[in-house]
PDB file of C-alpha atoms and ligand atoms in Angstrom:
ATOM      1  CA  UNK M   1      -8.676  -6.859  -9.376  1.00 91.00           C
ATOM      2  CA  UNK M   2      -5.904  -4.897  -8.945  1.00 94.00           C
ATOM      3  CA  UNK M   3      -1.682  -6.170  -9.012  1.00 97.00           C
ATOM      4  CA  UNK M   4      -1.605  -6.813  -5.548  1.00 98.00           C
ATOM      5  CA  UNK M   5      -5.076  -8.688  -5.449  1.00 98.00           C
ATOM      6  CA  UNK M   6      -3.272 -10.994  -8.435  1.00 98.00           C
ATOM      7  CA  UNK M   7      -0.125 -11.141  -6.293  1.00 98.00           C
ATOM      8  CA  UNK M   8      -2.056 -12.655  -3.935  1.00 97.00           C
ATOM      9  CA  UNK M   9      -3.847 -15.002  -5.884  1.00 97.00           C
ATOM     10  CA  UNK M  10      -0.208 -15.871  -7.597  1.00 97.00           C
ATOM     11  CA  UNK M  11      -1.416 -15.034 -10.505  1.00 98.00           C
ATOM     12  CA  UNK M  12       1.621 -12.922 -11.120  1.00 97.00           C
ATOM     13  CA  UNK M  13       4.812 -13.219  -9.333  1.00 98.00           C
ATOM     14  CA  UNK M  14       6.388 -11.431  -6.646  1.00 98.00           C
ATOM     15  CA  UNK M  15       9.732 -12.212  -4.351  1.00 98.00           C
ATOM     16  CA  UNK M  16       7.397 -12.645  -1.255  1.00 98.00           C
ATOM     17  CA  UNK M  17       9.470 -12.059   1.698  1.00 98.00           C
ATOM     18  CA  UNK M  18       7.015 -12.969   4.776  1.00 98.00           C
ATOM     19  CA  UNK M  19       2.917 -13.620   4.612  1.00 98.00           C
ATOM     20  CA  UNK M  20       0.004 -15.158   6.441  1.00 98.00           C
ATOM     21  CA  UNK M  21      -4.028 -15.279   6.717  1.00 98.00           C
ATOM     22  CA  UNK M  22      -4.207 -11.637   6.524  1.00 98.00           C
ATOM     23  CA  UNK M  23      -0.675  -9.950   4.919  1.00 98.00           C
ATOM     24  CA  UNK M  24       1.611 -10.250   2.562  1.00 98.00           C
ATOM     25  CA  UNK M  25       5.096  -9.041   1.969  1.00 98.00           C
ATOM     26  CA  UNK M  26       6.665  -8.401  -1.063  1.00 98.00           C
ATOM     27  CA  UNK M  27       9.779  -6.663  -2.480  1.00 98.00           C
ATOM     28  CA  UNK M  28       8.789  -3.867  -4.652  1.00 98.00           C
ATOM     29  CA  UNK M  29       9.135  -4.516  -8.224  1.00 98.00           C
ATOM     30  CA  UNK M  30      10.705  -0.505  -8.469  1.00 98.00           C
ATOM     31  CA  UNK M  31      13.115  -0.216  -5.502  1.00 98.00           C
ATOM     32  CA  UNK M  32      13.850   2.808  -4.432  1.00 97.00           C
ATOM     33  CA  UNK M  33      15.951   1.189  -1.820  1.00 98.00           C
ATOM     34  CA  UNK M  34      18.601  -1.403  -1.654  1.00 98.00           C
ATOM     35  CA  UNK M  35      15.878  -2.954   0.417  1.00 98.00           C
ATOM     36  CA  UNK M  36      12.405  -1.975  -0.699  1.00 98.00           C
ATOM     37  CA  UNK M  37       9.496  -4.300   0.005  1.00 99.00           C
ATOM     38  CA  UNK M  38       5.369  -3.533   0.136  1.00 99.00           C
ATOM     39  CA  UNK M  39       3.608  -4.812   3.091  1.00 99.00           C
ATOM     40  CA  UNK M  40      -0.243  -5.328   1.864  1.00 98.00           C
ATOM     41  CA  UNK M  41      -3.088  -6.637   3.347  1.00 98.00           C
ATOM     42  CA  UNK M  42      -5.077 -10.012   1.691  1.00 98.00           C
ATOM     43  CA  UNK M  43      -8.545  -8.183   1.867  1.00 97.00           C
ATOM     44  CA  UNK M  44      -8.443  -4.586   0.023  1.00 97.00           C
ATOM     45  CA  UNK M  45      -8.719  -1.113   1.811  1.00 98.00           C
ATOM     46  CA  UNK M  46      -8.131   1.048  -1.198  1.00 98.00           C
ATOM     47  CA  UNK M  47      -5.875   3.565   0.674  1.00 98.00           C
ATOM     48  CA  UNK M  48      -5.260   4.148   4.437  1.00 98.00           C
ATOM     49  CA  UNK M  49      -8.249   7.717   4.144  1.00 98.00           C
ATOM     50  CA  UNK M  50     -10.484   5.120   3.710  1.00 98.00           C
ATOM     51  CA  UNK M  51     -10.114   2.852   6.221  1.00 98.00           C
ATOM     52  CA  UNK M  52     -12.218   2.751   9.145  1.00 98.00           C
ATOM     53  CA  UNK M  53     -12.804   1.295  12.652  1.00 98.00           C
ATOM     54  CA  UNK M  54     -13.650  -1.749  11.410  1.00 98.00           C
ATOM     55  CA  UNK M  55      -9.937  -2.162   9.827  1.00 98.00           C
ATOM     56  CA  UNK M  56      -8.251  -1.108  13.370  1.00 98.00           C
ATOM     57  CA  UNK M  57      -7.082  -4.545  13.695  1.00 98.00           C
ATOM     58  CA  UNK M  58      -5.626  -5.251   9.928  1.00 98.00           C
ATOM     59  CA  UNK M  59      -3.779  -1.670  10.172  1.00 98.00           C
ATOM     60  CA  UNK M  60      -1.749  -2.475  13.531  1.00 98.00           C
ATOM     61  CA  UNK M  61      -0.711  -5.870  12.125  1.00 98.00           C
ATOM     62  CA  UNK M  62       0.300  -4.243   8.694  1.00 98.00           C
ATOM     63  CA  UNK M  63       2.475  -2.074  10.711  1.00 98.00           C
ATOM     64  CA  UNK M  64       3.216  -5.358  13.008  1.00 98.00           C
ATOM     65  CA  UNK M  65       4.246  -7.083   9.892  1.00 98.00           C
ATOM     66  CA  UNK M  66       6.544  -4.128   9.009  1.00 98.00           C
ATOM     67  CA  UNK M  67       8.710  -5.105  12.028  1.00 98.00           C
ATOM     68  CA  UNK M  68       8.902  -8.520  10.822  1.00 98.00           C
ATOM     69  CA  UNK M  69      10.380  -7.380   7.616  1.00 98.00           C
ATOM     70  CA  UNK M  70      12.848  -5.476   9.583  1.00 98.00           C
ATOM     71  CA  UNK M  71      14.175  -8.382  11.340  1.00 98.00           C
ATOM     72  CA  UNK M  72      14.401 -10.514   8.229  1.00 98.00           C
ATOM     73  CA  UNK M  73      15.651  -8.271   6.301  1.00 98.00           C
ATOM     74  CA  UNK M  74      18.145  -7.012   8.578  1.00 98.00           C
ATOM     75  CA  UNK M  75      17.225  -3.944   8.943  1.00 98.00           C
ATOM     76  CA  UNK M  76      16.505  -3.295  12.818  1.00 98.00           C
ATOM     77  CA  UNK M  77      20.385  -1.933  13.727  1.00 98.00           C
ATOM     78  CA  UNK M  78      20.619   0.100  10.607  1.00 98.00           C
ATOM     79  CA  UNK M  79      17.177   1.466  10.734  1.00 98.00           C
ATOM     80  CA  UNK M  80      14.837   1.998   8.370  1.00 98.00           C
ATOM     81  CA  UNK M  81      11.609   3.913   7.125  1.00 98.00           C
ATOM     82  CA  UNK M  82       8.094   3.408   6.860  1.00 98.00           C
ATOM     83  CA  UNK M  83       5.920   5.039   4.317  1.00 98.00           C
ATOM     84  CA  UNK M  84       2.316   5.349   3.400  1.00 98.00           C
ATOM     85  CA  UNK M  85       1.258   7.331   0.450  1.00 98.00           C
ATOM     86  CA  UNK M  86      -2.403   8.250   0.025  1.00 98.00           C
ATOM     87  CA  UNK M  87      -3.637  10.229  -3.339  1.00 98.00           C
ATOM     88  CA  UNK M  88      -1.862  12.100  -5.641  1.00 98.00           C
ATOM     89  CA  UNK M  89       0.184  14.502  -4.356  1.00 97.00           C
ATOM     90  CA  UNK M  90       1.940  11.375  -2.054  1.00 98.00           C
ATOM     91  CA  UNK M  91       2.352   9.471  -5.494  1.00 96.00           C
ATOM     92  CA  UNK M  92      -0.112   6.667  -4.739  1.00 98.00           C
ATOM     93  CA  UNK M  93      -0.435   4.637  -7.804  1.00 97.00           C
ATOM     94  CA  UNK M  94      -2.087   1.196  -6.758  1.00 98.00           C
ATOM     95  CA  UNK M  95      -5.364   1.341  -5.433  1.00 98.00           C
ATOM     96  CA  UNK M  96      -4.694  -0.994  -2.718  1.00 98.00           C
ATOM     97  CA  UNK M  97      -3.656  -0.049   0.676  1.00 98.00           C
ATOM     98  CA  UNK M  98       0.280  -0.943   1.023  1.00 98.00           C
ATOM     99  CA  UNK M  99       3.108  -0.021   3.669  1.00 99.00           C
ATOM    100  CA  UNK M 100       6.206   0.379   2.351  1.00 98.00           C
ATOM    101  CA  UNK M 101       9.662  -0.805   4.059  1.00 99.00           C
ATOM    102  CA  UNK M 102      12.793   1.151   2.500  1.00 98.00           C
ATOM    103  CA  UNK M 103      16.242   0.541   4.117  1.00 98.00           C
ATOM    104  CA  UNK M 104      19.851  -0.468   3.800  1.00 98.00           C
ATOM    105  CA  UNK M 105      20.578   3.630   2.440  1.00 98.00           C
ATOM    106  CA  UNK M 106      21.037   6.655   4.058  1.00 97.00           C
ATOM    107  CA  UNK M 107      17.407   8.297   3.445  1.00 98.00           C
ATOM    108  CA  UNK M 108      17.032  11.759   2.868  1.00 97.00           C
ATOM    109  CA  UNK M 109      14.228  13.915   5.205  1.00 97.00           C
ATOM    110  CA  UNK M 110      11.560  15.785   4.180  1.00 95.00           C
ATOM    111  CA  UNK M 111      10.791  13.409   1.123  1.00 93.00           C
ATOM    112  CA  UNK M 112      10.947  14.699  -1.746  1.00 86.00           C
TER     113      UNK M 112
HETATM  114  P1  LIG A   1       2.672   3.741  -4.405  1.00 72.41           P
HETATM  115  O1  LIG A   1       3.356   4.759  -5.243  1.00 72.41           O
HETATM  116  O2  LIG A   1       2.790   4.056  -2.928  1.00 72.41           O
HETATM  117  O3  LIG A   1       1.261   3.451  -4.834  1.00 72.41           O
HETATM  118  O4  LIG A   1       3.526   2.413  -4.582  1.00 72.41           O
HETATM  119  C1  LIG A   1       3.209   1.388  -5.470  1.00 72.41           C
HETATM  120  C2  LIG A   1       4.423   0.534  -5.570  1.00 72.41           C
HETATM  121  O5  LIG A   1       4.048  -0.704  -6.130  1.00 72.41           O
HETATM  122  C3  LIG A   1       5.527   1.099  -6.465  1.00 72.41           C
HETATM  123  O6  LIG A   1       6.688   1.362  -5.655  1.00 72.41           O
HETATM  124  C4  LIG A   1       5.813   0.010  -7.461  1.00 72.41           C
HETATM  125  C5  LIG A   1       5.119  -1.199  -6.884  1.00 72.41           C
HETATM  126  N1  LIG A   1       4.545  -2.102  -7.862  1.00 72.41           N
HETATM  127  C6  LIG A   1       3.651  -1.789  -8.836  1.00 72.41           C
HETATM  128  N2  LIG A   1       3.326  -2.880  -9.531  1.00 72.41           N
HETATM  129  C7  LIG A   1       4.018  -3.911  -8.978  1.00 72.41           C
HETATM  130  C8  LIG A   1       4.092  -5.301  -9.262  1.00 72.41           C
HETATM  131  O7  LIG A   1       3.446  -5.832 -10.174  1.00 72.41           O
HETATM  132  N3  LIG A   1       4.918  -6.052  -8.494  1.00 72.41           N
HETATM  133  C9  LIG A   1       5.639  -5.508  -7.456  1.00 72.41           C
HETATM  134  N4  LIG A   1       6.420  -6.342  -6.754  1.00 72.41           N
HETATM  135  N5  LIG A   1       5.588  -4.204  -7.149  1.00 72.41           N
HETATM  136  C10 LIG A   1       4.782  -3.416  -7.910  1.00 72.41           C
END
């Protein structure tokens, strides 16, 4: 299983911000934002290389969801940024496809 699989299960906690039959939203345990929260589907997709036609739906209504974080988060004046990292040279450490929602900072471009 991996975190976010328990985090869905509630088998370890998270500040859950918005979720439903097929998402969850979560702040990140690490911010690297005032505002920092994971947007993860229920069913796993180990990392967004792998997905496929199949999981056309899930990935517009992860990125969907995103916008609903925005709004209740307060985010959608100020703006924000939305980040996917896939493998190790983009830092992925959980197996388990998440989007991330950073805002509520000035953010720096290119990434570092
Ligand atoms: P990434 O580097 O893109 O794989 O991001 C993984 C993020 O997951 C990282 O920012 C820290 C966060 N994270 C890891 N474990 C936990 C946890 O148990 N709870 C929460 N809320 N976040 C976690």
């Amino acid at each position: 299983m991996t975190i976010f699989e328990k985090i869905v299960a509630r088998e370890i906690p998270a500040k859950i911000v918005w979720q439903d039959e097929d998402v969850i939203a979560f702040h990140d345990v690490n911010p690297g934002a005032p505002v920092h929260v994971l947007v993860v589907p229920k069913r796993v997709i180990p990392r967004i290389a792998e997905s496929t036609a199949a999981d056309q739906a899930l990935l517009g209504k992860l990125l969907l969801t995103t916008r609903i974080v925005a709004e209740k988060l307060d985010l959608l004046t100020s703006g924000y940024r939305v980040v996917i990292n896939n493998g190790p040279d983009a830092g992925e450490s959980v197996p388990h496809l998440h989007v991330h929602v950073l805002g509520k900072r000035k953010l720096g471009w290119p990434p570092g």
